[in-house]
Short mmCIF file of C-alpha atoms in Angstrom, two decimals:
data_model
loop_
_atom_site.label_atom_id
_atom_site.label_comp_id
_atom_site.label_asym_id
_atom_site.label_seq_id
_atom_site.Cartn_x
_atom_site.Cartn_y
_atom_site.Cartn_z
CA SER A 1 -40.13 3.53 69.05
CA LYS A 2 -38.86 0.23 67.33
CA ALA A 3 -42.22 -0.12 65.54
CA THR A 4 -41.88 3.43 64.03
CA VAL A 5 -38.55 3.06 62.97
CA SER A 6 -39.31 -0.20 61.02
CA VAL A 7 -41.32 1.69 58.52
CA LEU A 8 -38.42 3.92 57.44
CA TYR A 9 -37.65 3.49 53.70
CA CYS A 10 -36.39 5.35 50.73
CA GLY A 11 -36.03 4.14 47.02
CA ARG A 12 -34.78 5.59 43.90
CA MET A 13 -35.96 4.39 40.49
CA ALA A 14 -33.51 4.08 37.57
CA CYS A 15 -34.80 5.23 34.09
CA CYS A 16 -36.22 2.52 31.52
CA PHE A 17 -38.65 2.14 28.82
CA SER A 18 -42.19 3.42 29.42
CA LEU A 19 -43.69 -0.21 28.94
CA PHE A 20 -44.69 -3.16 30.86
CA TYR A 21 -43.06 -6.09 29.79
CA ASP A 22 -43.83 -10.05 30.19
CA ALA A 23 -42.06 -13.18 29.33
CA SER A 24 -43.72 -13.46 25.83
CA GLY A 25 -42.26 -10.15 24.91
CA LEU A 26 -45.49 -8.41 24.85
CA THR A 27 -45.41 -4.62 25.66
CA TRP A 28 -48.07 -2.17 26.93
CA GLY A 29 -47.33 1.57 26.82
CA ALA A 30 -48.23 4.18 29.22
CA GLU A 31 -50.86 5.63 26.48
CA LEU A 32 -52.91 2.48 26.65
CA ILE A 33 -52.86 2.51 30.52
CA ALA A 34 -53.88 6.17 30.65
CA SER A 35 -56.58 5.55 28.46
CA ALA A 36 -57.87 2.74 30.76
CA ILE A 37 -57.81 5.21 33.62
CA ILE A 38 -59.81 7.76 31.78
CA ASN A 39 -62.30 5.48 30.84
CA SER A 40 -62.59 4.36 34.50
CA ALA A 41 -63.06 7.86 35.67
CA LYS A 42 -65.74 8.66 33.02
CA ALA A 43 -67.65 5.54 34.04
CA SER A 44 -67.42 6.41 37.96
CA GLN A 45 -68.75 9.78 37.10
CA GLN A 46 -71.99 8.24 35.96
CA GLN A 47 -72.41 6.77 39.50
CA PRO A 48 -73.70 8.66 42.70
CA GLY A 49 -70.95 11.21 43.52
CA VAL A 50 -69.35 12.10 46.93
CA ASN A 51 -71.88 15.17 47.54
CA THR A 52 -74.97 12.79 47.40
CA ASP A 53 -77.10 11.43 50.23
CA ARG A 54 -75.92 7.97 49.56
CA PRO A 55 -72.96 7.12 51.88
CA LEU A 56 -70.25 4.76 50.66
CA SER A 57 -70.96 1.23 51.68
CA THR A 58 -69.10 -1.83 52.13
CA GLU A 59 -70.14 -3.07 48.80
CA ASP A 60 -68.65 0.03 47.21
CA CYS A 61 -65.41 -1.12 48.40
CA ARG A 62 -65.65 -4.74 47.22
CA VAL A 63 -67.60 -4.32 43.77
CA GLU A 64 -65.77 -5.16 40.40
CA VAL A 65 -67.06 -3.38 37.30
CA VAL A 66 -66.19 -4.44 33.86
CA LEU A 67 -66.30 -1.39 31.68
CA ASP A 68 -68.34 -1.59 28.34
CA ASP A 69 -65.76 0.39 26.45
CA LYS A 70 -63.06 -1.89 25.16
CA LEU A 71 -59.57 -0.57 24.11
CA THR A 72 -58.25 -1.36 20.71
CA PRO A 73 -54.79 0.45 20.16
CA ALA A 74 -53.06 0.66 16.82
CA SER A 75 -51.59 -2.99 17.47
CA GLY A 76 -55.18 -4.28 16.79
CA SER A 77 -55.23 -6.21 20.19
CA GLN A 78 -58.35 -5.64 22.33
CA PHE A 79 -58.24 -4.87 25.98
CA ARG A 80 -60.78 -5.42 28.62
CA ILE A 81 -60.84 -3.41 31.74
CA THR A 82 -62.03 -4.38 35.05
CA ASP A 83 -62.59 -1.45 37.48
CA TYR A 84 -62.16 -2.32 41.27
CA SER A 85 -64.23 -0.42 43.68
CA PRO A 86 -64.58 2.78 41.42
CA ARG A 87 -66.81 4.66 43.70
CA ALA A 88 -64.81 4.22 46.75
CA PHE A 89 -61.69 5.25 45.03
CA ARG A 90 -63.50 8.15 43.67
CA TYR A 91 -64.73 9.08 47.19
CA PHE A 92 -61.11 8.92 48.27
CA ARG A 93 -59.83 11.24 45.37
CA GLU A 94 -62.52 13.97 45.81
CA ASP A 95 -63.91 14.07 49.33
CA PRO A 96 -62.12 16.72 51.14
CA ARG A 97 -62.27 14.72 54.39
CA PHE A 98 -59.42 12.50 53.11
CA GLY A 99 -56.91 15.48 52.18
CA ASN A 100 -56.71 14.71 48.50
CA ASN A 101 -59.22 17.27 46.88
CA ILE A 102 -58.64 15.88 43.38
CA SER A 103 -61.61 16.94 41.19
CA GLY A 104 -62.84 14.48 38.54
CA GLU A 105 -62.00 17.04 35.87
CA ASP A 106 -58.37 17.56 36.97
CA TRP A 107 -58.02 13.64 37.45
CA ILE A 108 -59.01 13.02 33.75
CA LYS A 109 -56.87 16.19 32.46
CA GLU A 110 -53.77 14.72 33.97
CA TRP A 111 -54.40 11.55 32.30
CA GLU A 112 -55.32 13.06 28.95
CA GLU A 113 -52.04 14.62 28.87
CA THR A 114 -50.35 11.53 29.94
CA LYS A 115 -52.08 9.60 26.84
CA SER A 116 -50.82 12.39 24.40
CA LYS A 117 -47.20 12.51 26.05
CA PRO A 118 -46.44 9.34 27.71
CA GLN A 119 -43.69 9.44 30.14
CA SER A 120 -40.59 7.47 30.72
CA GLY A 121 -41.03 4.32 33.03
CA ALA A 122 -38.70 3.27 35.86
CA LEU A 123 -37.93 0.02 37.49
CA GLY A 124 -38.25 0.13 41.35
CA SER A 125 -35.29 -0.47 43.79
CA GLY A 126 -37.00 -3.40 45.37
CA LYS A 127 -36.97 -7.10 44.69
CA SER A 128 -40.46 -7.21 43.16
CA GLY A 129 -39.32 -5.98 39.89
CA ALA A 130 -42.35 -3.54 39.67
CA THR A 131 -42.38 -1.06 36.91
CA PHE A 132 -43.48 2.55 37.59
CA ILE A 133 -44.68 5.20 35.09
CA PRO A 134 -45.44 8.68 36.15
CA SER A 135 -48.25 10.81 34.92
CA ALA A 136 -47.72 13.73 32.57
CA ASN A 137 -47.17 16.16 35.43
CA SER A 138 -45.51 13.34 37.93
CA TYR A 139 -48.45 13.90 40.09
CA TYR A 140 -49.17 10.28 40.16
CA LEU A 141 -47.54 6.83 39.51
CA ILE A 142 -48.73 3.82 37.79
CA LYS A 143 -47.45 0.66 39.18
CA ASN A 144 -48.10 -3.05 38.03
CA ILE A 145 -48.82 -5.22 41.12
CA ASP A 146 -49.57 -8.80 41.65
CA LYS A 147 -53.21 -10.52 42.26
CA LYS A 148 -52.26 -11.10 45.95
CA GLU A 149 -51.66 -7.39 46.41
CA VAL A 150 -55.07 -6.65 44.62
CA GLY A 151 -56.70 -9.01 47.18
CA VAL A 152 -55.08 -6.97 50.16
CA GLN A 153 -56.22 -3.82 49.00
CA ILE A 154 -59.77 -4.98 48.44
CA ASP A 155 -59.94 -6.81 51.73
CA THR A 156 -58.62 -3.50 53.74
CA LEU A 157 -60.08 -0.82 51.58
CA LYS A 158 -62.90 0.34 53.84
CA GLN A 159 -60.66 0.35 56.85
CA TYR A 160 -57.89 2.01 54.64
CA LEU A 161 -60.57 4.80 54.08
CA VAL A 162 -61.45 5.21 57.68
CA HIS A 163 -57.92 5.52 58.66
CA PHE A 164 -57.52 8.48 56.35
CA GLU A 165 -60.81 9.99 57.39
CA ARG A 166 -59.56 9.79 61.14
CA PHE A 167 -55.83 10.88 60.20
CA PRO A 168 -55.92 12.97 56.84
CA ASN A 169 -52.42 13.60 57.43
CA SER A 170 -51.36 9.92 57.22
CA LEU A 171 -48.02 9.10 55.69
CA ILE A 172 -49.22 6.12 54.12
CA MET A 173 -49.11 6.26 50.31
CA ARG A 174 -52.53 7.28 48.74
CA HIS A 175 -53.89 4.80 46.38
CA LEU A 176 -56.02 6.39 44.01
CA ASN A 177 -57.33 3.64 41.31
CA LEU A 178 -57.17 0.12 40.89
CA LEU A 179 -57.68 -1.65 37.55
CA LYS A 180 -57.36 -5.15 35.93
CA ILE A 181 -56.43 -4.85 32.08
CA GLU A 182 -56.56 -8.13 30.08
CA GLU A 183 -55.25 -8.54 26.65
CA VAL A 184 -58.03 -10.59 24.61
CA ASN A 185 -57.25 -12.31 21.29
CA GLN A 186 -59.55 -12.79 18.41
CA ASN A 187 -60.97 -15.98 19.89
CA GLY A 188 -61.92 -14.14 23.04
CA SER A 189 -59.34 -15.79 25.01
CA VAL A 190 -57.31 -13.76 27.69
CA VAL A 191 -53.49 -13.87 26.66
CA LEU A 192 -52.03 -11.45 29.12
CA THR A 193 -53.57 -10.00 32.36
CA LYS A 194 -51.97 -6.95 34.25
CA TYR A 195 -53.02 -5.34 37.53
CA ILE A 196 -52.51 -1.49 37.64
CA LEU A 197 -52.44 0.63 40.99
CA VAL A 198 -52.48 4.27 40.61
CA SER A 199 -51.05 6.25 43.56
CA GLU A 200 -49.81 9.63 44.55
CA ASN A 201 -46.19 10.35 43.55
CA ILE A 202 -44.47 11.39 46.73
CA ASN A 203 -41.43 12.44 44.76
CA ASP A 204 -43.06 14.70 42.37
CA VAL A 205 -41.86 17.90 43.69
CA PRO A 206 -38.12 16.99 43.57
CA SER A 207 -38.33 15.50 39.95
CA LYS A 208 -39.69 18.94 38.74
CA LEU A 209 -37.18 20.90 40.45
CA LYS A 210 -34.43 19.05 38.64
CA ILE A 211 -32.30 19.48 41.83
CA PRO A 212 -30.26 16.36 42.76
CA ILE A 213 -32.18 14.28 45.22
CA GLU A 214 -30.60 12.36 48.13
CA CYS A 215 -32.59 9.30 48.74
CA TRP A 216 -32.64 6.93 51.73
CA ASP A 217 -33.92 3.29 52.06
CA LEU A 218 -34.16 2.95 55.75
CA LYS A 219 -35.95 0.06 57.18
CA GLY A 220 -34.83 0.24 60.88
CA ARG A 221 -32.45 -2.47 60.44
CA ILE A 222 -29.32 -2.90 62.57
CA PRO A 223 -26.29 -3.32 60.18
CA LYS A 224 -24.78 -6.96 60.16
CA PRO A 225 -21.29 -7.35 61.43
CA GLY A 226 -18.78 -6.04 58.74
CA LYS A 227 -21.35 -3.89 57.36
CA LEU A 228 -21.25 -0.69 59.52
CA PRO A 229 -21.80 2.83 58.10
CA HIS A 230 -18.94 3.75 55.74
CA PRO A 231 -18.77 7.08 53.88
CA SER A 232 -17.50 5.49 50.61
CA ARG A 233 -20.94 3.73 50.35
CA THR A 234 -22.96 6.93 50.77
CA VAL A 235 -22.19 8.60 47.35
CA GLY A 236 -24.74 8.20 44.65
CA GLY A 237 -27.45 5.65 44.38
CA THR A 238 -29.98 4.58 47.26
CA LYS A 239 -28.66 4.73 50.76
CA LYS A 240 -29.70 2.08 53.30
CA ASP A 241 -29.45 1.66 57.07
CA LYS A 242 -25.60 0.42 56.89
CA ASP A 243 -24.94 3.77 55.44
CA LEU A 244 -26.48 5.79 57.77
CA LEU A 245 -23.94 8.68 59.06
CA ARG A 246 -26.25 11.81 59.27
CA ASP A 247 -29.15 13.07 61.07
CA PHE A 248 -32.53 14.50 59.48
CA ARG A 249 -33.12 17.49 61.65
CA VAL A 250 -36.67 19.16 61.90
CA SER A 251 -38.17 21.33 64.48
CA SER A 252 -39.15 19.75 67.75
CA SER A 253 -42.92 20.27 67.20
CA MET A 254 -42.72 18.83 63.58
CA HIS A 255 -40.68 15.78 64.87
CA LYS A 256 -43.31 15.02 67.34
CA GLY A 257 -45.95 15.28 64.67
CA LEU A 258 -44.38 12.96 62.42
CA ILE A 259 -43.42 10.40 65.12
CA ASP A 260 -47.18 10.54 66.24
CA GLN A 261 -48.43 10.13 62.80
CA LEU A 262 -46.06 7.30 62.01
CA GLU A 263 -46.99 5.51 64.97
CA LYS A 264 -50.69 5.92 64.14
CA ASP A 265 -49.88 4.53 60.61
CA THR A 266 -47.88 1.49 61.72
CA GLU A 267 -50.43 0.51 64.26
CA TYR A 268 -53.06 0.50 61.37
CA LEU A 269 -50.73 -1.62 59.29
CA LYS A 270 -49.96 -3.80 62.14
CA SER A 271 -53.80 -4.37 62.77
CA HIS A 272 -54.10 -5.69 59.40
CA ASN A 273 -51.19 -8.09 59.56
CA LEU A 274 -49.37 -6.09 56.85
CA MET A 275 -45.39 -6.06 56.56
CA ASP A 276 -42.67 -5.02 54.22
CA TYR A 277 -43.76 -1.49 54.11
CA SER A 278 -41.38 1.16 54.21
CA LEU A 279 -40.94 4.96 54.11
CA LEU A 280 -39.89 6.81 50.85
CA LEU A 281 -37.58 9.59 51.91
CA CYS A 282 -36.33 12.09 49.39
CA ILE A 283 -34.22 15.12 50.26
CA VAL A 284 -33.92 18.22 48.22
CA LYS A 285 -31.33 20.96 48.90
CA THR A 286 -32.75 24.41 48.86
CA ASN A 287 -29.84 26.19 47.89
CA LEU A 288 -31.11 29.44 49.44
CA SER A 289 -29.33 32.20 51.00
CA LEU A 290 -29.18 32.52 54.80
CA GLU A 291 -31.76 35.25 54.81
CA GLN A 292 -33.96 33.12 52.51
CA ARG A 293 -33.62 30.00 54.75
CA LYS A 294 -34.52 32.11 57.92
CA LYS A 295 -37.64 33.01 56.03
CA LEU A 296 -38.58 29.56 54.78
CA VAL A 297 -38.19 28.21 58.28
CA SER A 298 -40.18 31.05 59.92
CA SER A 299 -43.02 31.07 57.59
CA THR A 300 -43.51 27.19 57.83
CA ASP A 301 -46.85 26.71 59.90
CA GLU A 302 -46.30 23.99 62.30
CA ASN A 303 -49.95 23.06 62.12
CA LEU A 304 -50.00 22.65 58.10
CA GLY A 305 -46.46 22.01 57.36
CA LEU A 306 -44.87 23.88 54.39
CA THR A 307 -46.99 26.82 53.66
CA ARG A 308 -47.90 28.50 50.14
CA GLU A 309 -45.82 31.42 51.19
CA ALA A 310 -42.76 29.21 52.27
CA LEU A 311 -43.10 27.38 48.91
CA ASP A 312 -42.96 30.55 46.82
CA THR A 313 -39.73 31.32 48.56
CA PHE A 314 -38.35 27.84 48.19
CA LEU A 315 -39.30 27.81 44.54
CA LYS A 316 -37.20 30.83 43.73
CA SER A 317 -34.25 28.26 43.06
CA GLY A 318 -36.43 26.55 40.30
CA SER A 319 -39.77 28.43 39.28
CA ILE A 320 -42.53 25.88 38.74
CA ALA A 321 -46.29 25.76 39.26
CA MET A 322 -47.39 23.72 42.41
CA ARG A 323 -50.75 22.25 43.21
CA GLU A 324 -52.55 23.32 46.32
CA ASN A 325 -52.95 20.46 48.87
CA VAL A 326 -54.37 20.32 52.39
CA GLN A 327 -52.39 17.22 53.36
CA ARG A 328 -49.98 18.58 55.93
CA TYR A 329 -46.65 16.91 54.68
CA HIS A 330 -47.39 16.66 51.02
CA ASN A 331 -45.44 19.83 50.01
CA GLY A 332 -42.38 18.61 52.03
CA VAL A 333 -41.10 19.22 55.61
CA VAL A 334 -38.50 21.88 56.00
CA SER A 335 -35.41 21.02 57.96
CA SER A 336 -34.80 22.83 61.19
CA ASP A 337 -31.95 25.11 59.40
CA GLY A 338 -33.91 25.58 56.08
CA THR A 339 -31.08 23.89 54.03
CA GLU A 340 -33.16 20.75 53.09
CA VAL A 341 -36.92 19.83 52.40
CA PHE A 342 -37.86 16.22 53.20
CA PHE A 343 -40.72 14.40 51.01
CA MET A 344 -41.78 11.15 52.55
CA GLY A 345 -44.46 8.55 52.67
CA VAL A 346 -45.14 4.91 53.72
CA ILE A 347 -44.99 2.77 50.56
CA ASP A 348 -45.45 -1.04 49.68
CA ALA A 349 -48.04 -1.72 52.30
CA LEU A 350 -49.86 -4.44 50.48
CA THR A 351 -47.95 -7.62 51.74
CA ASN A 352 -49.92 -9.65 54.15
CA TYR A 353 -48.21 -11.82 56.77
CA HIS A 354 -49.58 -14.87 55.34
CA GLY A 355 -48.53 -18.82 55.67
CA ALA A 356 -45.57 -18.59 53.15
CA LYS A 357 -44.07 -15.60 54.95
CA LYS A 358 -44.65 -17.41 58.37
CA THR A 359 -43.13 -20.50 56.99
CA CYS A 360 -40.25 -18.61 55.79
CA LYS A 361 -39.62 -16.71 59.10
CA LEU A 362 -39.91 -20.21 61.01
CA LEU A 363 -37.28 -21.54 58.61
CA GLN A 364 -35.01 -18.59 59.12
CA THR A 365 -35.31 -18.99 62.85
CA VAL A 366 -34.77 -22.74 62.95
CA CYS A 367 -31.43 -22.08 60.65
CA PHE A 368 -30.40 -19.32 62.76
CA PHE A 369 -30.38 -21.47 66.02
#
């Protein structure tokens, strides 16, 4: 359907420094942000956990907690952390109903490793200029977002969790932590504020395998006149709708499952007046023999996606340790011939169709006619 096609997106990030920059030249490293995430996790563990009799409330999804611990890195600057909806995000990470199953210990361990071995950052391929930093093992991504996006996340958080409880195989990107970090000078005045969103990294497996990745940025757009698909534009870089000259083939049952889930996801996003979302789609070549590909396809459980046995076969081309995850599409979707594995997820779903967007659309319509 048109609604389903409209969520398709793929982006590729180009490497840059592992720092957040602002106009004044101040820089924040991954080490400082990882420390903030660790402080947030340890503070939330002091609150009632996911296995208590106290259910998650609306207030849990809207509360802001200023952490007692202030960060003072070697630069001497002091940083204040505000933790948004800590209990709600902890629920989302740990409760099996949501399909994440990230224990508090594993969460903190990943960020302790990130703190000791900061990763290189990347600039997103979109117009926002957002910066991304992966965690130590590339399981998660740190992204700086604006205040409006924070408001959208908080306003929709309760419904967001309900959606994942109903559809644990949702393709919408999983947001796992939301923080505000403020740099405070000696007079106690705030000199810089950053809003930090921590999410799953849909692309963590390909980055570890170090196999060339084919990336697509498909928004369901019809190419403009004079910009029809051309092979010369499909070599390297991020590919878009105007470059589409290929198919993405999966089994009929997997195809039905993906389309059904995308329709449920887009219906949720539409119900909250969200727009500009897209689907990150990264493709890894398996480089397996014909016999191995047949085994890979035959061992894929249509009810669970890529099984552990199938992964073991796939990973012969680049032996790495993998996390177990119950989410259906997290470990990839195998192509119908076993030559490719697709990694995907709906991203950038925090833009509301508000007054400014409506005005822009009206002006575009007037100019067109």
